[in-house]
Amino acid sequence: MFAESRPRCLTGSAAYLGALYVLILVVTSERSGEDVDIILARLKNVKAFERFHPSLLQQICLCGFYECLEKGITLYRQGDIGTSWYAVLSGSLDVKVSETSSHQDAVTICTLGAGTAFGESILDNTPRHATIVTREFSELLRIEQRAFRSLWEKYHQYMAELLAPPYGVMESGCSADSKAHIICICSRILPISRLRFSLTPILQVPSERILRAGKILRNAILSRAPHMIRDRKYHLKTYRQCCVGTELVDWQMQQSSCVHSRIQAVGMWQVLLEEGVLNHVDQELSFQDKYLFYRFLDDEQEDAPFPSEEERRESQEELQDTLLLLSQIGPDAHMRMILRKHPSERTADDLEIIYEELLHIKALSHLSTTVKRELAGVLIFESHAKAGTVLFNQGEEGTSWYIILKGSVNVVICGKGVVCTLHEGDDFGKLALVNDAPRAASIEDFNRILRDVEANTVRLKEHGQDVLVLEKSLSSSRTSMHGASSYKVMSGTPEKILEHLLEMMRLDSQFTESGSALDDFLLTHCVFIPNSQLCPVLLTQYPSSTGSEQEKLDYTLHNKRRVIRLVMQWAAIHGDHLQEEDVSMTFLETFLMAVSNDAKLIQALRDQLTELERLVKCKYVGHKVLLRQFSMGDEKLQKRQPIKSKDEILFKVYCCDHTYTTIRVPVAASVREVIGAVADKLVSAEDLILVNLSSAGEKVVFKPNDVSVFSTLSTNGRLFVCRRDQLDSLTPLPEQEGPSTGSLATFEVMSSKDVAYHMTSFDWELFHCVHELELIYHTFGKQNVKKTTVNLDLFLRRFNEIQFWVVTEMCLCSQLNKRVQLLKKFIKVAAHCKEYRNMNAFFAIIMGLSNPAVSRLSQTWEKLPSKFKRFYSEFENLMDPSRNHRAYRLTFAKLEPPIIPFMPLLIKDMTFTHEGNKTFIDNLVNFEKMRMIANTLKIVRYCRSQTFGSDSPLANKNHPEVRTYVRQLHVIDNQRTLTQLSHGLEPRRS
């Protein structure tokens, strides 16, 4: 089946970008300015368009079409004349090339994933150079030839960096045999090879902005701490006008809140060193936080000028913006600095930084954490600043595997042009290494790593099958006597993993690797062995008291104590969740009885019995039926308590004519059960479906097995029930539109600090109700583990509520001067949320201010004082998603609990780990994956290790009107409505 021959858009699932597809299916001539703004807001979050200039992206919103294709669809074939250019929104496509132009012998040369683009051959009507076939369900944005040519002519300067260069500049005169080349365009690449290492500077001539940054920093130092730049003597030699590395780091950390650590400051100075604006006196290329001498470029002159009064004033004004710029690009420079070191010179901290980077490179997601740590020691950095550099030719011996850190690489077939373009995160050259094909002679590092990992692997077999795979590692003296070897679980059957962890358990209080692994097992076991299977296994692990020999009795006692310890740890982690399962409660009663009987005979078990009884009786009291309503009202003013699956709720379900029926069902009720409860009241139950209807009119039909759908509604979303043939007639309720006037009169008299405090207090209540395990249920699918995520759903909904609250208030404020004051107020509230370590609300407020409906209010932003613009820029920098949200992670690492983390990022980390790693490998549990999942859950545990309480400083807590206000935010969550309001406030400038 072919796709390109269809000159039309396909209708498909709206799950990926929501309302965007409804708009992007509209004929381009009918798209309004509001449509374009809404599409633009969504596309900005799509990886494929991260590198696009805003002006170009806006034009793409005017002319792009949406395509969704099932697995195995041929988009076009090699030799076809192209009609469209494509960008991959989700999914992946195989690029296949045939020497004979026959699709039967086509070979897949690479895969295009989300964020890649292809089809530039339509610029000159050359035939397609490859066949493109969908590898899985994929979503594409398509631009037709005429529109694409128009964009190329108008935005050539922006598109030249994103697309292949014109084919006229490609190498010509190739032989009849097609040769594949890899061409690198301004790329920074990680090659895994045999010590191919270079210490040449990146840039000979500094860029204007870094030259300016160096000047601002030098002038600021001379103005504020002139003693730092002076002549210095060392070993009888005088070095003119130098600074010391440690002093530069100290000074920089004192100047701005955007500098969070000494490592970050080193990266910022490394930016200047790379471009020659700051130089080591002996021309070393790595900046170090040591007593080493560095000199600014201006001080290379004999009589370097001191800054004038005008220059001092400029340095005062521009210093914070300069530090913010360097903080944004410093992490990349620091990474390059580490990768330029000879592998033998890398410190443990260096290796950890590289390893953290490798965790988020999709090309390495299939490798074990051990292999990634080994790779951190052999990765080498290459930079190719010149477009058109040929990395290797087909048929050459393969010595390297490349991963693109930045830039893009074109795969070119001579005589045919560019086959495809690879971007950040893509890799190439691996196939030749692994298959020992041409280009595969010197691959010692890669093969050594795989060889060493296998040599340190111990496999336990039963009946000829692996049942447990362990990896040997040399433990540190802190965890093992005399540095003895220890073993880490890699994979295994659930029973064998549990058995091994019990054997390794230490009954003293000392933390051990095995203790951490046991914690990981208990946190994640619902993924691979549910409680219904785990409970019988735990009973079999508890030994019976047989035999009379003292040695046997000691061994049995030791094993009993281990199992009791494990069960208590399991019960403590799972808490009230066990109460909801009959099998778990029955097991606990049986187990408690067995331990009680043993304790009558064995004195050593009595202490554990007392603790076990306290834990069981405390946590597993009778079940209470609670009535809850997830809606605006007095219920929000009550202190929040965790919601359980068996709790019951009263809920309104609406019909087509906007009448409703109120039902009472358990929180964990399935859609089938909800429809049954509604049908009982409507007295007609045929062909009913349950629908989530948003304020914008978007409809999502729930599946019969979906559970806890009440908590998944958007802020103003409502549940409707109707027959399938009535779906198109559903319309939102008037109440779903949200407020028509803002709350400025109330909000402006409240203290920003008080608002932030009470917002944090409420957010903490919601966050504290979220069980660690709900993140697992959310990631793996609550239907798959038969659990609910209601508390997590409500906490995530709060993030959206705060975000839309900001946009709503800004768009309902008609007076320009009042709007400027409101903008200042939101920035101050965000700053105080950050003080309270409420990172979730902080992000929500800043994302609200960056919503297109607010960010386009240029008159409002122009009148914002420069001080607040600087604060906002710093906050935006903290939200920068580049290098896997490095800026936020650096800030987070310095925070002490209690912390309310940015929950969407934790969800993203969990999802990345889940989708990038198999749960089972050769029918064995991939325990490395479980360890990574557990590490994210432990972040939540750490954040809540201290409680946010009434003793928190900084705010007046006795403001019930503020408390009520922040718990009952009234918002518009229809992006189209918000955009229309925004255009009414400040019409588009012609």
PDB file of C-alpha atoms in Angstrom, residues 201 486 909 954:
ATOM      1  CA  PRO A 201      40.827  23.744  19.690  1.00  0.00           C
ATOM      2  CA  SER A 486      30.005  -9.232  45.224  1.00  0.00           C
ATOM      3  CA  ASP A 909      11.846   9.429  33.188  1.00  0.00           C
ATOM      4  CA  LEU A 954       8.409  33.167  55.176  1.00  0.00           C
TER       5      LEU A 954
END
